[in-house]
PDB file of C-alpha atoms and ligand atoms in Angstrom:
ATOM      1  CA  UNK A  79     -14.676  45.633 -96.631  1.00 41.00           C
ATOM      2  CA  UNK A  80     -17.497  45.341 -93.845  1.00 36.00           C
ATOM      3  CA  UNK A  81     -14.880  46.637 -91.186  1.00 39.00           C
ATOM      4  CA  UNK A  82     -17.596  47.651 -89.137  1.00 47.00           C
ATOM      5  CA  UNK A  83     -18.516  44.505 -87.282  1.00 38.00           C
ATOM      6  CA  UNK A  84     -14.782  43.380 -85.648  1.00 37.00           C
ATOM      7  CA  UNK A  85     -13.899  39.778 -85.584  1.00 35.00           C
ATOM      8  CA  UNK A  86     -14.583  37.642 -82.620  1.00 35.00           C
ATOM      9  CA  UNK A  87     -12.467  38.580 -79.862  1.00 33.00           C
ATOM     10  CA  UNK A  88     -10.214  35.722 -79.403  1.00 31.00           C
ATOM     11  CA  UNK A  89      -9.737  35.542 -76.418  1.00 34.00           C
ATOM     12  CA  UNK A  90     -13.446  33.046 -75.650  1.00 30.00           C
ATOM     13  CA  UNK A  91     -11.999  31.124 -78.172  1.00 37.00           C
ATOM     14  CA  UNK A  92      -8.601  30.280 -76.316  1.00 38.00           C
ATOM     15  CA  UNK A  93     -10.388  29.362 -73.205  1.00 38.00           C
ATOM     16  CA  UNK A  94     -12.557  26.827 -74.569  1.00 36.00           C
ATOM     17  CA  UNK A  95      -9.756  25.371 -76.095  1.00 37.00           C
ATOM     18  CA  UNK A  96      -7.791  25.700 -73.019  1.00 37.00           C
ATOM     19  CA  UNK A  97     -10.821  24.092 -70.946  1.00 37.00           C
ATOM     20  CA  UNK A  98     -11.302  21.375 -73.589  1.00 36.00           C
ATOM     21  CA  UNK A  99      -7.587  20.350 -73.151  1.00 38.00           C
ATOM     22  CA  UNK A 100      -7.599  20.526 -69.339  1.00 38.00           C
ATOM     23  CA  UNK A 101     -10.481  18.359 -69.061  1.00 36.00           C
ATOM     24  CA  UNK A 102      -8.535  15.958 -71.384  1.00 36.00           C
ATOM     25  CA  UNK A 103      -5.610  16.046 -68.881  1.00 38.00           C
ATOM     26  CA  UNK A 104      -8.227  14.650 -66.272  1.00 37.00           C
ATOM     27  CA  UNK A 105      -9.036  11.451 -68.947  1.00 36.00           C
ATOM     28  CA  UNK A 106      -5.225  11.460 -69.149  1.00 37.00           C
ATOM     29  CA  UNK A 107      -4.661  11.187 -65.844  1.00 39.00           C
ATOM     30  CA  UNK A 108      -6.560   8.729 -65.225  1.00 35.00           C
ATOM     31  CA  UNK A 109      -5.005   6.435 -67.868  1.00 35.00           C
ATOM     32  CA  UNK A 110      -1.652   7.561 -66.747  1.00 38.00           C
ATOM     33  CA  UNK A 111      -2.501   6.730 -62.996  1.00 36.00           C
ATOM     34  CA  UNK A 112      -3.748   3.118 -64.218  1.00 33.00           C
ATOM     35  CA  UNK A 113      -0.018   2.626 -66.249  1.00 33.00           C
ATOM     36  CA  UNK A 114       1.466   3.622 -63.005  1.00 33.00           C
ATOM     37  CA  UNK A 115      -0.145   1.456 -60.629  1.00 29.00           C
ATOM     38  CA  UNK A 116       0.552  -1.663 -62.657  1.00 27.00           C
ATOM     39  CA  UNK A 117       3.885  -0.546 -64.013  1.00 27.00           C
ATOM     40  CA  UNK A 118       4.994   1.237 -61.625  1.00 28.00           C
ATOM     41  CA  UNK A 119       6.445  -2.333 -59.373  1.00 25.00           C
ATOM     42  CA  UNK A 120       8.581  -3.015 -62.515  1.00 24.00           C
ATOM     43  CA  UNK A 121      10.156   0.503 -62.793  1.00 27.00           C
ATOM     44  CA  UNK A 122      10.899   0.530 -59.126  1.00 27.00           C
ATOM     45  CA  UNK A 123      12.848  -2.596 -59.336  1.00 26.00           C
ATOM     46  CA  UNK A 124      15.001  -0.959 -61.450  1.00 28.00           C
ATOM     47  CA  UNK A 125      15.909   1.675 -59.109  1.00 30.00           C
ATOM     48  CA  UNK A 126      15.959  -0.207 -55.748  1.00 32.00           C
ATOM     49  CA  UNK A 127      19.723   0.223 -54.632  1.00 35.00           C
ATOM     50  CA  UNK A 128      21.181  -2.389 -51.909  1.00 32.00           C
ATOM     51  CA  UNK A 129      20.739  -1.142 -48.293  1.00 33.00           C
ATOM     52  CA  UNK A 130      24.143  -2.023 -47.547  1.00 32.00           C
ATOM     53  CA  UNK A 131      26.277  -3.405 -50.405  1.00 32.00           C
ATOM     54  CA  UNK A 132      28.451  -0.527 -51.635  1.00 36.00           C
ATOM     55  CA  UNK A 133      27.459   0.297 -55.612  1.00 43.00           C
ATOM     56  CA  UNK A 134      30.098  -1.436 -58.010  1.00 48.00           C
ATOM     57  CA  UNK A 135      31.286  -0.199 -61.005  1.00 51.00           C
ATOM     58  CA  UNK A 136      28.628  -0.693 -63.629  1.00 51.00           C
ATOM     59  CA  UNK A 137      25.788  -0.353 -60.974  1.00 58.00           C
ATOM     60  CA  UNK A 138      22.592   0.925 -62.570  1.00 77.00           C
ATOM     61  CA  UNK A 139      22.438   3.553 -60.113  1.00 84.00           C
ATOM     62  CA  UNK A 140      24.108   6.484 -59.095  1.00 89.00           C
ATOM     63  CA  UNK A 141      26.309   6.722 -56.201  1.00 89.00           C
ATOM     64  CA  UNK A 142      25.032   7.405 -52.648  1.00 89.00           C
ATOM     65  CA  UNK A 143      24.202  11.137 -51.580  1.00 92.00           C
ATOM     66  CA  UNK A 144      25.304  13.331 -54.328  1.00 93.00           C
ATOM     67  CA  UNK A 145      25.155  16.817 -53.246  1.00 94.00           C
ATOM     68  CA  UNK A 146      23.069  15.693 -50.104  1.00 93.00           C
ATOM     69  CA  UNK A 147      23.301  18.568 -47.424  1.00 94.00           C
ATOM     70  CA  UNK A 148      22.755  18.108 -43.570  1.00 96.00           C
ATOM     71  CA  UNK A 149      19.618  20.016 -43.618  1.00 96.00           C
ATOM     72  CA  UNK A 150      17.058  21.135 -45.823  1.00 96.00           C
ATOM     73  CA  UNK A 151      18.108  23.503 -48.856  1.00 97.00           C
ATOM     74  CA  UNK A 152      15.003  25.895 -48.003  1.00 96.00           C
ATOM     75  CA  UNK A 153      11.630  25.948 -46.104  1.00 94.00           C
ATOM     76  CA  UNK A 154       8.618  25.786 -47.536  1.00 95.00           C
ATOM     77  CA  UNK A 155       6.130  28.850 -46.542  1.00 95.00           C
ATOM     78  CA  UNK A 156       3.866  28.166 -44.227  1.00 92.00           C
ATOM     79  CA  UNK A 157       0.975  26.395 -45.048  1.00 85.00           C
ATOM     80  CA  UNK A 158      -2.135  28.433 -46.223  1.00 93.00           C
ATOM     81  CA  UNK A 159      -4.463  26.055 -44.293  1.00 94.00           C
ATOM     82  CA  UNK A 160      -6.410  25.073 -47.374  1.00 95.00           C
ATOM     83  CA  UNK A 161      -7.188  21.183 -46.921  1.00 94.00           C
ATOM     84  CA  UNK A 162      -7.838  21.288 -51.058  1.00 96.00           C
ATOM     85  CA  UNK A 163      -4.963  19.617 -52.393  1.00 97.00           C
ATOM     86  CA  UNK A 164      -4.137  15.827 -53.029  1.00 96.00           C
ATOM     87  CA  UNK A 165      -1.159  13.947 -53.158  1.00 96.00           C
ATOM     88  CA  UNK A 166      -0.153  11.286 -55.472  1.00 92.00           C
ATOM     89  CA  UNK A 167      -0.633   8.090 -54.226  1.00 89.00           C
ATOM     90  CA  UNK A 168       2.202   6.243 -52.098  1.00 90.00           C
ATOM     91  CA  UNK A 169       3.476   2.957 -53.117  1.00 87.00           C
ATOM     92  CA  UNK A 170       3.939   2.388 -49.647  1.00 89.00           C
ATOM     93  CA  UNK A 171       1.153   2.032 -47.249  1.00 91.00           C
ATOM     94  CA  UNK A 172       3.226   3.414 -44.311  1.00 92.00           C
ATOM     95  CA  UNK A 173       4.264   6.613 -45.844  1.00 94.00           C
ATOM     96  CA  UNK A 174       2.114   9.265 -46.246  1.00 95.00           C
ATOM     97  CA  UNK A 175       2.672  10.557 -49.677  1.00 96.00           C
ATOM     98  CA  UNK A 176       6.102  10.881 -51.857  1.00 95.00           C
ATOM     99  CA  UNK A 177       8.539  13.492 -52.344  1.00 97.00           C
ATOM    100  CA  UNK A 178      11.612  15.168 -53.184  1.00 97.00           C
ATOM    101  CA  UNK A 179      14.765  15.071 -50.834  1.00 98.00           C
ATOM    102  CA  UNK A 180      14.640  18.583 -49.654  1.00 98.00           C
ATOM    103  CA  UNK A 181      18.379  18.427 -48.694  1.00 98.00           C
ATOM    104  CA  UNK A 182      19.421  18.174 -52.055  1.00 98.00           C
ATOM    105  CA  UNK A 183      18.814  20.521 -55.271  1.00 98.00           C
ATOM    106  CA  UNK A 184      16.207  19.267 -58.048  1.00 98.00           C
ATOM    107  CA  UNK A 185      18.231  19.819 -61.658  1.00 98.00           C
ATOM    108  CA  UNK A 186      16.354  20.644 -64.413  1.00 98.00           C
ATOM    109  CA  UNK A 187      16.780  20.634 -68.069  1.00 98.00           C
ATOM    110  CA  UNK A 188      15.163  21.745 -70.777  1.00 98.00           C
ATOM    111  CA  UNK A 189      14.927  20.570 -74.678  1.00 98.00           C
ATOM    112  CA  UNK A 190      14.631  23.418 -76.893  1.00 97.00           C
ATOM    113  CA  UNK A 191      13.730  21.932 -79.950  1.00 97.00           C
ATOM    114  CA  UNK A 192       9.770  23.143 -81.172  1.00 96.00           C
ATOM    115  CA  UNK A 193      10.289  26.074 -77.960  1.00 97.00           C
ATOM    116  CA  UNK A 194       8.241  28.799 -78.725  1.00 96.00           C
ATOM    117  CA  UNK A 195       9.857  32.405 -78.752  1.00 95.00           C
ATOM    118  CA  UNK A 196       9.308  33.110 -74.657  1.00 95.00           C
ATOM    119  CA  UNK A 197       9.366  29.674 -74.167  1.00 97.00           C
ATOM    120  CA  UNK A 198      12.312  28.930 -71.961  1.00 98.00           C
ATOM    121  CA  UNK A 199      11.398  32.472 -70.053  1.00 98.00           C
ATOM    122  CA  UNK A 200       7.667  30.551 -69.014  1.00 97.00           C
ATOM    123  CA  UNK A 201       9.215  27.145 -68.007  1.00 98.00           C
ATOM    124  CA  UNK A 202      11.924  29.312 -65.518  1.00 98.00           C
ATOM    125  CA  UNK A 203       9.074  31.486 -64.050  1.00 98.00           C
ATOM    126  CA  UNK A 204       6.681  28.671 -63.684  1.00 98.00           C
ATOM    127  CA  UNK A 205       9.715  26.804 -61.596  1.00 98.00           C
ATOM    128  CA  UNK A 206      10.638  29.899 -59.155  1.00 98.00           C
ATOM    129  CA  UNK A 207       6.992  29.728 -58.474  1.00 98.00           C
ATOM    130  CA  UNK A 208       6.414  25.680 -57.981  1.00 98.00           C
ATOM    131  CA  UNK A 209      10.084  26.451 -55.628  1.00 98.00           C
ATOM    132  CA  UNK A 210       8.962  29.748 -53.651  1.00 98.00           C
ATOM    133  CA  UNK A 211       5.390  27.509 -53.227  1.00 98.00           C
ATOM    134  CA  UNK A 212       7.266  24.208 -51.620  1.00 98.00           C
ATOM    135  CA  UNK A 213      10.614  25.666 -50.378  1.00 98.00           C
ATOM    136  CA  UNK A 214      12.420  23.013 -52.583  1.00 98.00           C
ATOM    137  CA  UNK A 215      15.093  24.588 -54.562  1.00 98.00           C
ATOM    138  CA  UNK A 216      15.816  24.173 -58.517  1.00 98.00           C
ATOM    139  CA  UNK A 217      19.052  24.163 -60.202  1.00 98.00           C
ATOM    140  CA  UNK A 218      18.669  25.190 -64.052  1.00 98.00           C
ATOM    141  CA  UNK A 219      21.698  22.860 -65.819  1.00 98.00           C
ATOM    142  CA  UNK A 220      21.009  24.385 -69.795  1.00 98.00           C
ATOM    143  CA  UNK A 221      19.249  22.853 -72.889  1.00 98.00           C
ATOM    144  CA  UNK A 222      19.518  19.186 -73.618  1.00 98.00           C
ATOM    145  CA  UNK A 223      19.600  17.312 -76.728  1.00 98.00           C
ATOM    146  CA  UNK A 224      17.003  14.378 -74.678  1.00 98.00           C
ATOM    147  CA  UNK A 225      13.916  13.691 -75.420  1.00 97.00           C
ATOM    148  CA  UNK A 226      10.784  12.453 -73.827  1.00 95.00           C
ATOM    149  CA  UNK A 227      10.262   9.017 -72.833  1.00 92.00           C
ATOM    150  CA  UNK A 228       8.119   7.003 -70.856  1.00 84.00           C
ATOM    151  CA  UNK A 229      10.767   4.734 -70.431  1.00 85.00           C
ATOM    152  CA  UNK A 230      13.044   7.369 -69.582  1.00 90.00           C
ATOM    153  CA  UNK A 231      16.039   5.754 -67.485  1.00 89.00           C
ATOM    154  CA  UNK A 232      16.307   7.808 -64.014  1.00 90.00           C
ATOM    155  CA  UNK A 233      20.244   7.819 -64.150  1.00 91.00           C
ATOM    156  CA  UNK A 234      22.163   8.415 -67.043  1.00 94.00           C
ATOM    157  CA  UNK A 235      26.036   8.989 -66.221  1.00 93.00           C
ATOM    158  CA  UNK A 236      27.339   9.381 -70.049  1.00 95.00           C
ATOM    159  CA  UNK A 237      24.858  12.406 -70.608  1.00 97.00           C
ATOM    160  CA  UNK A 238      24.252  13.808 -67.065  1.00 98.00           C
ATOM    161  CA  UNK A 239      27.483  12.434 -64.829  1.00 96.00           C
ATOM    162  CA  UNK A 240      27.229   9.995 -61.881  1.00 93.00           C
ATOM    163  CA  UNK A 241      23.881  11.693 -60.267  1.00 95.00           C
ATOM    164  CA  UNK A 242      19.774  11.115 -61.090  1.00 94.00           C
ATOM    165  CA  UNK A 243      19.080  12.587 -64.048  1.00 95.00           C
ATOM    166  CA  UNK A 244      17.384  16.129 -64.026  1.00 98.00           C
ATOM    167  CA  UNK A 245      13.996  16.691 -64.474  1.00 97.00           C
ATOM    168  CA  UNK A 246      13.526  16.872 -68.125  1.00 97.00           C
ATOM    169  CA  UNK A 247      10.950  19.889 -69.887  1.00 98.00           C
ATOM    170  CA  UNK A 248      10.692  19.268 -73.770  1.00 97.00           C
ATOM    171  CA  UNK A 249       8.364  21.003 -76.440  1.00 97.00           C
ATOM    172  CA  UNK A 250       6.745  17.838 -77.792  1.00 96.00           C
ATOM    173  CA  UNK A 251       4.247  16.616 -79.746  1.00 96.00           C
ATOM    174  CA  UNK A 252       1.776  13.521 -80.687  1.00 94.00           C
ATOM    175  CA  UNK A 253       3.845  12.002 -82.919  1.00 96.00           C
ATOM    176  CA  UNK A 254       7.073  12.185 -80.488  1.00 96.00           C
ATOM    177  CA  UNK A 255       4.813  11.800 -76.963  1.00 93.00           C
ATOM    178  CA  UNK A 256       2.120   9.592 -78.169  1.00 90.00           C
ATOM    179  CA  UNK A 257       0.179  10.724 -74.840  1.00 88.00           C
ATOM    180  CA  UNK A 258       0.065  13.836 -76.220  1.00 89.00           C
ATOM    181  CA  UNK A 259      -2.409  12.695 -78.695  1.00 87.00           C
ATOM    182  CA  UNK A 260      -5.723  14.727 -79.081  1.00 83.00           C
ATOM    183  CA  UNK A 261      -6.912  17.357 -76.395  1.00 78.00           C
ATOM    184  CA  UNK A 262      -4.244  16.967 -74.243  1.00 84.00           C
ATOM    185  CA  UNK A 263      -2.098  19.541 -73.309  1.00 87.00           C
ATOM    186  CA  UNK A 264       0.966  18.454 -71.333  1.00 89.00           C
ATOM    187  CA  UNK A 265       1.894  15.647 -68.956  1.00 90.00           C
ATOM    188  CA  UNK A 266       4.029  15.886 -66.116  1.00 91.00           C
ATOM    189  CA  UNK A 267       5.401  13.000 -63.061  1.00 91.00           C
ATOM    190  CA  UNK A 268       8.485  11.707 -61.377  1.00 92.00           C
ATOM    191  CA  UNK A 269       9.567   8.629 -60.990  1.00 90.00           C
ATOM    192  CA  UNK A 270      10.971   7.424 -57.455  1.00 89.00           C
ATOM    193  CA  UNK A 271      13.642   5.236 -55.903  1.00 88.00           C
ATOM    194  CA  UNK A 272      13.801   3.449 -52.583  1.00 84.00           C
ATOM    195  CA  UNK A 273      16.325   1.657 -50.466  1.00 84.00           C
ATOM    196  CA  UNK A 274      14.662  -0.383 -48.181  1.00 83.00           C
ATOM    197  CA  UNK A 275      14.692   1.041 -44.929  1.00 86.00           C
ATOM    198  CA  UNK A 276      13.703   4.459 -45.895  1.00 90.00           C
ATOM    199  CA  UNK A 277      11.484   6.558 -47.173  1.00 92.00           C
ATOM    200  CA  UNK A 278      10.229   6.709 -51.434  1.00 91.00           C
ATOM    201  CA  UNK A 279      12.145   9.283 -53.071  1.00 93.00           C
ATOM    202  CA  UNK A 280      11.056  11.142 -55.984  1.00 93.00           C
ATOM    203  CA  UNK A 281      14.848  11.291 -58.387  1.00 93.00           C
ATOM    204  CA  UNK A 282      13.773  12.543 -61.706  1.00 93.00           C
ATOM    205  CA  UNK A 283      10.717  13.714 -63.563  1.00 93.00           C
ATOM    206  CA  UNK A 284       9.364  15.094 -66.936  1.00 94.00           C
ATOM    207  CA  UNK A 285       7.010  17.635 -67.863  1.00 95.00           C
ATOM    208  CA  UNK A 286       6.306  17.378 -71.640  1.00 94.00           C
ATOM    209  CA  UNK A 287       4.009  19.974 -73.249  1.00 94.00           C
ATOM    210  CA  UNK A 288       2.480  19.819 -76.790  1.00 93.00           C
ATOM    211  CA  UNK A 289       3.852  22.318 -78.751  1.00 95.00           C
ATOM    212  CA  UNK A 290       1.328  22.584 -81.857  1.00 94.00           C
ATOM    213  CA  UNK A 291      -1.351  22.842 -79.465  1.00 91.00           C
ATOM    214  CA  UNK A 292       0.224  25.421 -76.814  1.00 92.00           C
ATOM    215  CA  UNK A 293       2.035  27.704 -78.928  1.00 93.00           C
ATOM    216  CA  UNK A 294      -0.387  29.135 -80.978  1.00 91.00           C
ATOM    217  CA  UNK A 295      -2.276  30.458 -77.738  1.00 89.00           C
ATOM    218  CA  UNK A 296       0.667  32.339 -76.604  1.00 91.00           C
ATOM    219  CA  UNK A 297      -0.247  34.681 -79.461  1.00 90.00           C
ATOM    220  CA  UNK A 298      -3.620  35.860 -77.708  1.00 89.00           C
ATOM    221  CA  UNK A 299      -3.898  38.478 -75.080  1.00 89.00           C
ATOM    222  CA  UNK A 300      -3.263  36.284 -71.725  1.00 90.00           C
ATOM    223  CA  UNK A 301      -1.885  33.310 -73.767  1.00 91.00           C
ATOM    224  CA  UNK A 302       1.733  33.365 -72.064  1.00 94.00           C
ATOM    225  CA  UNK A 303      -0.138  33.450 -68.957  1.00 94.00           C
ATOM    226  CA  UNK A 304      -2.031  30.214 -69.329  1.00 91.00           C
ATOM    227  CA  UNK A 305       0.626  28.245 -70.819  1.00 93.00           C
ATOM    228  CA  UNK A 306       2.308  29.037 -67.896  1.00 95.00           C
ATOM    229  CA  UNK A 307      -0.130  27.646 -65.771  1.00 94.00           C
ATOM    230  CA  UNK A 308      -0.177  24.900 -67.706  1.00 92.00           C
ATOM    231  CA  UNK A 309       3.426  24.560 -67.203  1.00 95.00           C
ATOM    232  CA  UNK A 310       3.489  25.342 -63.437  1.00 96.00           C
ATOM    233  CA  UNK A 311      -0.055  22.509 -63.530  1.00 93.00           C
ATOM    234  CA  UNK A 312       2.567  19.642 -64.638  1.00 93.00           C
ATOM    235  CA  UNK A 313       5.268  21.051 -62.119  1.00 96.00           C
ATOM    236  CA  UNK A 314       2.606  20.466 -59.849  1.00 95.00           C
ATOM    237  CA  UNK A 315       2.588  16.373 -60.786  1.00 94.00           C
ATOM    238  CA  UNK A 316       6.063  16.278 -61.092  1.00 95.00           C
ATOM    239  CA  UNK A 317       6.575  17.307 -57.486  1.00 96.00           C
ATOM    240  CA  UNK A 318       3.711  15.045 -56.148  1.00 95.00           C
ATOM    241  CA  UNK A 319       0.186  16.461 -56.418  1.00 95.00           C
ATOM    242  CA  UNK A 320      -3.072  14.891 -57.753  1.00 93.00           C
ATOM    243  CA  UNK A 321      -6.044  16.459 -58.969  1.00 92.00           C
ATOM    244  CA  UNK A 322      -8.710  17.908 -57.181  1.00 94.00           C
ATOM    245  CA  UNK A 323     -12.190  18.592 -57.209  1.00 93.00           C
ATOM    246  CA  UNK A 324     -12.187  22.258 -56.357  1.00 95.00           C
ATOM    247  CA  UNK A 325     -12.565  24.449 -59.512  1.00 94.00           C
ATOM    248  CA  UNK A 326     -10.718  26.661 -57.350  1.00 96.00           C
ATOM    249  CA  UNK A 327      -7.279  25.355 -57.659  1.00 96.00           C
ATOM    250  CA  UNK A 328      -4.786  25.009 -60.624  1.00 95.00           C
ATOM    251  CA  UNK A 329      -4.854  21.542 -59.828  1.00 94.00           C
ATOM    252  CA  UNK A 330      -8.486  21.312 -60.596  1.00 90.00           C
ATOM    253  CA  UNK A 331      -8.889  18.252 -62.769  1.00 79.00           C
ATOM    254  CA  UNK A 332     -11.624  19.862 -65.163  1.00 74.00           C
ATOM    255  CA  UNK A 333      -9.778  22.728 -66.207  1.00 73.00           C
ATOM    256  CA  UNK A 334     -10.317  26.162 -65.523  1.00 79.00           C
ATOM    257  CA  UNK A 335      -8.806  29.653 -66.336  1.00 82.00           C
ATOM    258  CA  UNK A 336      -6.480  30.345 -63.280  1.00 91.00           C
ATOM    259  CA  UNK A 337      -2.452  30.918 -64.326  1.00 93.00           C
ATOM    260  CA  UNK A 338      -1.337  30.627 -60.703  1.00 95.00           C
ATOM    261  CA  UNK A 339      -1.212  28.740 -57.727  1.00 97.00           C
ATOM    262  CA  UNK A 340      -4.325  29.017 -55.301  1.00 97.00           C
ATOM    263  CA  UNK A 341      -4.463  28.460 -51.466  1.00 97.00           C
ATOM    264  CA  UNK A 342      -4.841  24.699 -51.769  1.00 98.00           C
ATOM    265  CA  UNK A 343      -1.947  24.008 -54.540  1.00 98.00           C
ATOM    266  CA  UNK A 344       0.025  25.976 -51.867  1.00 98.00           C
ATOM    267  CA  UNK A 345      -0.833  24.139 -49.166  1.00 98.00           C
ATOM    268  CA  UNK A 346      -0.143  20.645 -50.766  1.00 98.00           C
ATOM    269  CA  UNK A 347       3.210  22.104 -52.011  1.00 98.00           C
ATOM    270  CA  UNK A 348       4.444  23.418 -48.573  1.00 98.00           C
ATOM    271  CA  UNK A 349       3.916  19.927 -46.955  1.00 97.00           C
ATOM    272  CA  UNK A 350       5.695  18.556 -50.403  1.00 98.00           C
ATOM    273  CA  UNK A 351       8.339  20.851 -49.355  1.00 98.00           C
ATOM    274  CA  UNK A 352       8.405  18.566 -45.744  1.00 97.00           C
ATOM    275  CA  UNK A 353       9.560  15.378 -47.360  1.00 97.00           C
ATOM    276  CA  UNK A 354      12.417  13.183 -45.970  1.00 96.00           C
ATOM    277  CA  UNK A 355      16.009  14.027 -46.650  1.00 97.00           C
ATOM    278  CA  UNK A 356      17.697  10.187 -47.597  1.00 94.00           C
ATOM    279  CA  UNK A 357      20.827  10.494 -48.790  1.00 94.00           C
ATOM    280  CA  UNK A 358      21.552   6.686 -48.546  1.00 89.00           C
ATOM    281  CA  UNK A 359      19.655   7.405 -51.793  1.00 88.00           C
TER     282      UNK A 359
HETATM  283 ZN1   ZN B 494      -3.020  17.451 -64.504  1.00 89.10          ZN
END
């Protein structure tokens, strides 16, 4: 036995493999900001309710306002004054960016199939710190038995009752996710919903995270800390932001090693935090 020389310390080894899949994110971004911008007009039609017609029976959208307060559930902090953040794009020239209806919770579910040991602990920390960061506030509703989709269909009465369907966080893998496919890590965006007259509205999102990749780094000293980050990283798309070019941030497109929010996340989150309430939505 030649104990005398140990074996590599692991932990170089999970940050180039961390790196190599951020960076992978970035070419999966970009893809996944092309599908949008073409695809994008269909899946809106979908969701574009009447401004004035009530909803009939049958409708494929849910009815008006659910759990819409008069103001906003919380406040975002205030803002950090960092200017390095970006927001998704808006479909609509007019509106500054897309968001969430502050005066309303955001549900979220979470598949447990392929969930590491831990896992469900990382997805609820990396949410109290995507809500603390943008004042919106998150509503855990329990496992689910649904899986990813690109397709996924925003409202879903028979599985989630007469509301949007929650944001959906599932374990996944290539061969379920096919976006998952080599070096990338997770994916993470929300669809949104408009009634003409107002304001986009972000309704439902998914963050899906590839399992045979992630897992085996939460075994290494740090590893629950950077799949974190990669978790809170997709929260970040889900609740609006782009990537940036600051290595600086978590929402640096080219990876780096951070596992939490930085001054310009924060900043794009808190003004994420400032969207329109619409509950004719
Ligand atoms: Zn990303």
């Amino acid at each position: 036995m030649s104990g005398a020389r140990p074996d590599p310390a692991p932990k170089p080894n999970v940050l180039r493999k961390y790196r190599r899949r951020r960076r992978a994110w970035n070419a999966w971004f970009v893809v996944a900001l092309l599908l949008g911008l073409y695809y994008s007009p269909v899946l809106l039609e979908r969701h574009i309710m009447p401004a004035i017609t009530p909803l009939v029976p049958g409708s494929n959208v849910p009815p008006r306002g659910v759990e819409a307060a008069p103001e906003p559930l919380g406040r975002p902090p205030a803002g950090t004054g960092s200017g390095s953040f970006r927001l998704q794009e808006s479909p609509d020239p007019a509106q500054d960016f897309v968001a969430y209806d502050p005066c309303r919770p955001i549900h979220y579910v979470i598949r447990p199939d392929n969930s590491p040991a831990g896992g469900e602990a990382l997805i609820h920390q990396a949410v109290a710190e995507i809500s603390s960061a943008s004042g919106l506030r998150f509503v855990y509703d329990g496992p689910t038995a649904e899986g990813p989709s690109k397709e996924r269909d925003t409202y879903q009465p028979e599985r989630y009752g007469k509301r949007w369907a929650p944001v959906l966080l599932t374990w996944s893998d290539p061969g379920e996710t096919p976006g998952l496919a080599g070096d990338v890590g997770g994916l993470g965006g929300s669809d949104y919903a408009h009634v003409p007259g107002h304001p986009f509205v972000y309704v439902a999102g998914q963050v899906m995270l590839d399992a045979p990749g992630l897992v085996p780094i939460l075994a290494y000293p740090g590893g629950p800390e950077l799949i974190r980050a990669v978790v809170i990283h997709e929260l970040g798309h889900v609740l609006g932001l782009d990537h940036v070019d600051d290595p600086a941030q978590l929402m640096y497109g080219d990876g780096n090693n951070l596992t939490t929010l930085a001054d310009g996340d924060r900043a794009g989150l808190a003004l994420l935090g400032t969207g329109a309430c619409v509950p004719q939505l």
